[in-house]
Amino acid sequence: MNSAITPPPAKKHRNLAQGVVAYVNEQTRQGTLKVGDKLPTESAFMELLGVSRTVVREAISHLQAAGLVETRHGIGTFVCAPPRTGVVLGLDPATVVTVHDLLAILELRISIETEAAGLASSRRTPEQLAELRAALDTFIATARAGQETVAADIRFHMLVAQFSGNRYFHDILDHLGTNLIPRARIDPVRLTEDDPVRYLARMANEHEDIYHAIARGEPETARAAMRTHLSNSRERLRQVHERHQAQQQV
């Protein structure tokens, strides 16, 4: 742990995990935490920021998904070199701030990832298929354990894009970072009063459909499975948005 790490300002965040993420980002921006530095322990974060262990782990998951930290099992979590910055094709992740923005991103993803899944079904190697299976198994295991699934979800989608054999699919999704997964920004389960177990089971089944279509080498089926999954995500997010607007009008 960097002994010079400074206490946080008295700023409130609606999402506690986002507050931890913002704190780490500010420490790296100021140079208090540098590339290669080890992050404070979970207990240290809990004491410093007054949050629970679950909140700290969710924040670390978000930082990992954004490529800002890496965890070395048995050693700790370390600051990584920041990913490429800048605007790609007019896409600036920093401007994705509203539910409307997230819906627009999902529409973009439907176009990109539907084709990526089709290409991956034709181009993936046996080794890549095994890697995709492992990523899906991790997603399912973390969901069943009640742990944060955002990082595992992002990895599955990034692998599909990578195995398409077209690096531009992967580059665009990589640039979007955690904006790929709407629940990294909002909690659709809480806002729709859905059952968390049932919600994650649906998500797992949709990912299974994508995987099996790719495994069978069926491009059109893979495209359909990916389109269905992302369209369902868009519909879930739309329902969250409408519910939130209705609550505000009460």
GROMACS .gro file of C-alpha atoms in nm:
model
  250
    1MET     CA    1   0.000   0.000   0.000
    2ASN     CA    2   0.120   0.348  -0.080
    3SER     CA    3   0.178   0.518   0.257
    4ALA     CA    4   0.114   0.860   0.105
    5ILE     CA    5  -0.242   0.783   0.005
    6THR     CA    6  -0.465   1.068   0.113
    7PRO     CA    7  -0.804   1.057   0.285
    8PRO     CA    8  -1.105   1.115   0.061
    9PRO     CA    9  -1.292   1.443   0.040
   10ALA     CA   10  -1.631   1.465   0.206
   11LYS     CA   11  -1.820   1.403  -0.117
   12LYS     CA   12  -2.125   1.180  -0.135
   13HIS     CA   13  -2.188   0.936  -0.420
   14ARG     CA   14  -2.528   0.787  -0.491
   15ASN     CA   15  -2.353   0.459  -0.564
   16LEU     CA   16  -2.096   0.363  -0.299
   17ALA     CA   17  -1.892   0.147  -0.537
   18GLN     CA   18  -1.870   0.436  -0.784
   19GLY     CA   19  -1.743   0.647  -0.495
   20VAL     CA   20  -1.458   0.403  -0.434
   21VAL     CA   21  -1.380   0.396  -0.807
   22ALA     CA   22  -1.379   0.776  -0.820
   23TYR     CA   23  -1.148   0.788  -0.519
   24VAL     CA   24  -0.895   0.549  -0.675
   25ASN     CA   25  -0.910   0.738  -1.005
   26GLU     CA   26  -0.844   1.066  -0.825
   27GLN     CA   27  -0.547   0.917  -0.638
   28THR     CA   28  -0.394   0.798  -0.966
   29ARG     CA   29  -0.464   1.133  -1.133
   30GLN     CA   30  -0.284   1.314  -0.852
   31GLY     CA   31   0.006   1.071  -0.869
   32THR     CA   32  -0.047   0.944  -0.515
   33LEU     CA   33  -0.102   0.602  -0.669
   34LYS     CA   34   0.131   0.525  -0.957
   35VAL     CA   35   0.147   0.247  -1.214
   36GLY     CA   36   0.268  -0.065  -1.037
   37ASP     CA   37   0.162   0.051  -0.691
   38LYS     CA   38  -0.034  -0.192  -0.480
   39LEU     CA   39  -0.382  -0.079  -0.381
   40PRO     CA   40  -0.479  -0.067  -0.014
   41THR     CA   41  -0.625  -0.387   0.126
   42GLU     CA   42  -1.000  -0.437   0.140
   43SER     CA   43  -0.990  -0.371   0.515
   44ALA     CA   44  -0.797  -0.048   0.460
   45PHE     CA   45  -1.050   0.073   0.204
   46MET     CA   46  -1.334  -0.016   0.439
   47GLU     CA   47  -1.181   0.187   0.721
   48LEU     CA   48  -1.069   0.477   0.501
   49LEU     CA   49  -1.393   0.518   0.306
   50GLY     CA   50  -1.645   0.379   0.551
   51VAL     CA   51  -1.787   0.119   0.313
   52SER     CA   52  -1.851  -0.255   0.329
   53ARG     CA   53  -1.633  -0.531   0.191
   54THR     CA   54  -1.896  -0.602  -0.076
   55VAL     CA   55  -1.877  -0.240  -0.195
   56VAL     CA   56  -1.496  -0.254  -0.214
   57ARG     CA   57  -1.505  -0.576  -0.416
   58GLU     CA   58  -1.764  -0.433  -0.657
   59ALA     CA   59  -1.546  -0.126  -0.707
   60ILE     CA   60  -1.237  -0.338  -0.772
   61SER     CA   61  -1.438  -0.539  -1.025
   62HIS     CA   62  -1.530  -0.219  -1.210
   63LEU     CA   63  -1.166  -0.103  -1.208
   64GLN     CA   64  -1.053  -0.440  -1.342
   65ALA     CA   65  -1.313  -0.430  -1.619
   66ALA     CA   66  -1.189  -0.084  -1.718
   67GLY     CA   67  -0.831  -0.213  -1.732
   68LEU     CA   68  -0.717   0.026  -1.457
   69VAL     CA   69  -0.603  -0.239  -1.208
   70GLU     CA   70  -0.507  -0.603  -1.211
   71THR     CA   71  -0.536  -0.855  -0.930
   72ARG     CA   72  -0.257  -1.105  -0.873
   73HIS     CA   73  -0.405  -1.382  -0.665
   74GLY     CA   74  -0.236  -1.420  -0.331
   75ILE     CA   75  -0.042  -1.096  -0.375
   76GLY     CA   76  -0.283  -0.805  -0.417
   77THR     CA   77  -0.430  -0.560  -0.666
   78PHE     CA   78  -0.201  -0.325  -0.858
   79VAL     CA   79  -0.245  -0.009  -1.063
   80CYS     CA   80  -0.210  -0.063  -1.439
   81ALA     CA   81  -0.100   0.176  -1.709
   82PRO     CA   82  -0.411   0.366  -1.819
   83PRO     CA   83  -0.578   0.229  -2.132
   84ARG     CA   84  -0.571   0.426  -2.452
   85THR     CA   85  -0.759   0.750  -2.425
   86GLY     CA   86  -0.919   0.976  -2.679
   87VAL     CA   87  -1.222   0.962  -2.899
   88VAL     CA   88  -1.262   0.678  -3.147
   89LEU     CA   89  -1.498   0.747  -3.437
   90GLY     CA   90  -1.661   1.017  -3.228
   91LEU     CA   91  -1.722   0.775  -2.938
   92ASP     CA   92  -1.620   0.932  -2.610
   93PRO     CA   93  -1.706   0.702  -2.314
   94ALA     CA   94  -1.697   1.003  -2.083
   95THR     CA   95  -2.012   1.137  -2.251
   96VAL     CA   96  -2.217   0.824  -2.173
   97VAL     CA   97  -2.393   0.958  -1.866
   98THR     CA   98  -2.769   0.902  -1.900
   99VAL     CA   99  -2.996   0.603  -1.949
  100HIS     CA  100  -3.074   0.741  -2.296
  101ASP     CA  101  -2.700   0.724  -2.373
  102LEU     CA  102  -2.682   0.365  -2.251
  103LEU     CA  103  -2.980   0.271  -2.469
  104ALA     CA  104  -2.802   0.424  -2.768
  105ILE     CA  105  -2.488   0.226  -2.685
  106LEU     CA  106  -2.692  -0.094  -2.673
  107GLU     CA  107  -2.831  -0.020  -3.019
  108LEU     CA  108  -2.475   0.024  -3.144
  109ARG     CA  109  -2.372  -0.300  -2.976
  110ILE     CA  110  -2.658  -0.488  -3.141
  111SER     CA  111  -2.519  -0.389  -3.481
  112ILE     CA  112  -2.157  -0.469  -3.397
  113GLU     CA  113  -2.184  -0.776  -3.179
  114THR     CA  114  -2.449  -0.952  -3.384
  115GLU     CA  115  -2.208  -0.968  -3.678
  116ALA     CA  116  -1.911  -1.042  -3.450
  117ALA     CA  117  -2.091  -1.349  -3.313
  118GLY     CA  118  -2.165  -1.473  -3.664
  119LEU     CA  119  -1.802  -1.435  -3.770
  120ALA     CA  120  -1.677  -1.594  -3.447
  121SER     CA  121  -1.885  -1.904  -3.515
  122SER     CA  122  -1.702  -1.948  -3.845
  123ARG     CA  123  -1.353  -1.839  -3.746
  124ARG     CA  124  -1.296  -1.945  -3.384
  125THR     CA  125  -1.039  -2.213  -3.311
  126PRO     CA  126  -1.090  -2.505  -3.070
  127GLU     CA  127  -0.858  -2.329  -2.824
  128GLN     CA  128  -1.060  -2.010  -2.848
  129LEU     CA  129  -1.384  -2.200  -2.796
  130ALA     CA  130  -1.239  -2.350  -2.478
  131GLU     CA  131  -1.145  -2.001  -2.360
  132LEU     CA  132  -1.496  -1.875  -2.431
  133ARG     CA  133  -1.641  -2.170  -2.236
  134ALA     CA  134  -1.416  -2.090  -1.941
  135ALA     CA  135  -1.529  -1.725  -1.947
  136LEU     CA  136  -1.893  -1.833  -1.951
  137ASP     CA  137  -1.834  -2.077  -1.664
  138THR     CA  138  -1.678  -1.794  -1.463
  139PHE     CA  139  -1.982  -1.575  -1.530
  140ILE     CA  140  -2.218  -1.851  -1.417
  141ALA     CA  141  -2.012  -1.933  -1.107
  142THR     CA  142  -1.992  -1.572  -0.992
  143ALA     CA  143  -2.365  -1.526  -1.052
  144ARG     CA  144  -2.452  -1.835  -0.846
  145ALA     CA  145  -2.220  -1.717  -0.569
  146GLY     CA  146  -2.398  -1.382  -0.559
  147GLN     CA  147  -2.080  -1.200  -0.660
  148GLU     CA  148  -2.033  -0.910  -0.902
  149THR     CA  149  -2.066  -1.040  -1.260
  150VAL     CA  150  -1.983  -0.726  -1.461
  151ALA     CA  151  -1.617  -0.814  -1.524
  152ALA     CA  152  -1.703  -1.171  -1.627
  153ASP     CA  153  -1.983  -1.047  -1.853
  154ILE     CA  154  -1.753  -0.798  -2.026
  155ARG     CA  155  -1.486  -1.065  -2.077
  156PHE     CA  156  -1.733  -1.297  -2.251
  157HIS     CA  157  -1.843  -1.027  -2.495
  158MET     CA  158  -1.487  -0.910  -2.558
  159LEU     CA  159  -1.379  -1.266  -2.640
  160VAL     CA  160  -1.662  -1.307  -2.890
  161ALA     CA  161  -1.549  -0.984  -3.058
  162GLN     CA  162  -1.186  -1.096  -3.052
  163PHE     CA  163  -1.265  -1.438  -3.198
  164SER     CA  164  -1.449  -1.274  -3.488
  165GLY     CA  165  -1.104  -1.231  -3.638
  166ASN     CA  166  -1.172  -0.861  -3.701
  167ARG     CA  167  -0.975  -0.652  -3.455
  168TYR     CA  168  -1.190  -0.343  -3.514
  169PHE     CA  169  -1.490  -0.508  -3.348
  170HIS     CA  170  -1.274  -0.570  -3.043
  171ASP     CA  171  -1.117  -0.222  -3.050
  172ILE     CA  172  -1.452  -0.043  -3.051
  173LEU     CA  173  -1.590  -0.252  -2.764
  174ASP     CA  174  -1.266  -0.212  -2.570
  175HIS     CA  175  -1.292   0.164  -2.612
  176LEU     CA  176  -1.641   0.163  -2.462
  177GLY     CA  177  -1.516  -0.017  -2.151
  178THR     CA  178  -1.770  -0.070  -1.873
  179ASN     CA  179  -2.035   0.110  -2.079
  180LEU     CA  180  -2.079  -0.228  -2.248
  181ILE     CA  181  -2.273  -0.350  -1.947
  182PRO     CA  182  -2.560  -0.124  -1.836
  183ARG     CA  183  -2.574  -0.273  -1.487
  184ALA     CA  184  -2.219  -0.145  -1.431
  185ARG     CA  185  -2.390   0.197  -1.413
  186ILE     CA  186  -2.738   0.117  -1.279
  187ASP     CA  187  -2.903  -0.173  -1.099
  188PRO     CA  188  -3.190  -0.302  -1.317
  189VAL     CA  189  -3.273  -0.577  -1.068
  190ARG     CA  190  -3.337  -0.328  -0.788
  191LEU     CA  191  -3.516  -0.072  -1.003
  192THR     CA  192  -3.749  -0.324  -1.164
  193GLU     CA  193  -3.796  -0.515  -0.837
  194ASP     CA  194  -3.696  -0.830  -1.023
  195ASP     CA  195  -3.574  -1.141  -0.845
  196PRO     CA  196  -3.190  -1.134  -0.862
  197VAL     CA  197  -3.161  -1.512  -0.899
  198ARG     CA  198  -3.417  -1.525  -1.181
  199TYR     CA  199  -3.260  -1.221  -1.350
  200LEU     CA  200  -2.908  -1.370  -1.354
  201ALA     CA  201  -3.043  -1.709  -1.461
  202ARG     CA  202  -3.198  -1.544  -1.769
  203MET     CA  203  -2.868  -1.370  -1.840
  204ALA     CA  204  -2.679  -1.699  -1.809
  205ASN     CA  205  -2.921  -1.876  -2.043
  206GLU     CA  206  -2.884  -1.603  -2.305
  207HIS     CA  207  -2.505  -1.632  -2.288
  208GLU     CA  208  -2.532  -2.012  -2.313
  209ASP     CA  209  -2.735  -1.975  -2.634
  210ILE     CA  210  -2.464  -1.754  -2.784
  211TYR     CA  211  -2.188  -1.993  -2.682
  212HIS     CA  212  -2.358  -2.307  -2.817
  213ALA     CA  213  -2.433  -2.142  -3.152
  214ILE     CA  214  -2.067  -2.043  -3.184
  215ALA     CA  215  -1.959  -2.391  -3.073
  216ARG     CA  216  -2.177  -2.554  -3.340
  217GLY     CA  217  -2.040  -2.322  -3.607
  218GLU     CA  218  -2.381  -2.181  -3.699
  219PRO     CA  219  -2.336  -1.814  -3.802
  220GLU     CA  220  -2.704  -1.724  -3.841
  221THR     CA  221  -2.797  -1.890  -3.511
  222ALA     CA  222  -2.510  -1.711  -3.338
  223ARG     CA  223  -2.622  -1.378  -3.482
  224ALA     CA  224  -2.979  -1.444  -3.371
  225ALA     CA  225  -2.870  -1.544  -3.019
  226MET     CA  226  -2.657  -1.233  -2.976
  227ARG     CA  227  -2.928  -1.006  -3.116
  228THR     CA  228  -3.185  -1.161  -2.881
  229HIS     CA  229  -2.958  -1.118  -2.580
  230LEU     CA  230  -2.874  -0.753  -2.650
  231SER     CA  231  -3.232  -0.669  -2.750
  232ASN     CA  232  -3.351  -0.817  -2.421
  233SER     CA  233  -3.092  -0.606  -2.238
  234ARG     CA  234  -3.218  -0.299  -2.420
  235GLU     CA  235  -3.578  -0.382  -2.326
  236ARG     CA  236  -3.484  -0.436  -1.961
  237LEU     CA  237  -3.304  -0.103  -1.955
  238ARG     CA  238  -3.597   0.071  -2.128
  239GLN     CA  239  -3.830  -0.062  -1.858
  240VAL     CA  240  -3.595   0.068  -1.589
  241HIS     CA  241  -3.592   0.410  -1.756
  242GLU     CA  242  -3.971   0.425  -1.783
  243ARG     CA  243  -4.017   0.309  -1.424
  244HIS     CA  244  -3.773   0.573  -1.300
  245GLN     CA  245  -3.951   0.847  -1.494
  246ALA     CA  246  -4.288   0.736  -1.355
  247GLN     CA  247  -4.152   0.747  -1.000
  248GLN     CA  248  -4.023   1.098  -1.051
  249GLN     CA  249  -4.367   1.215  -1.164
  250VAL     CA  250  -4.538   1.081  -0.850
   0.00000   0.00000   0.00000
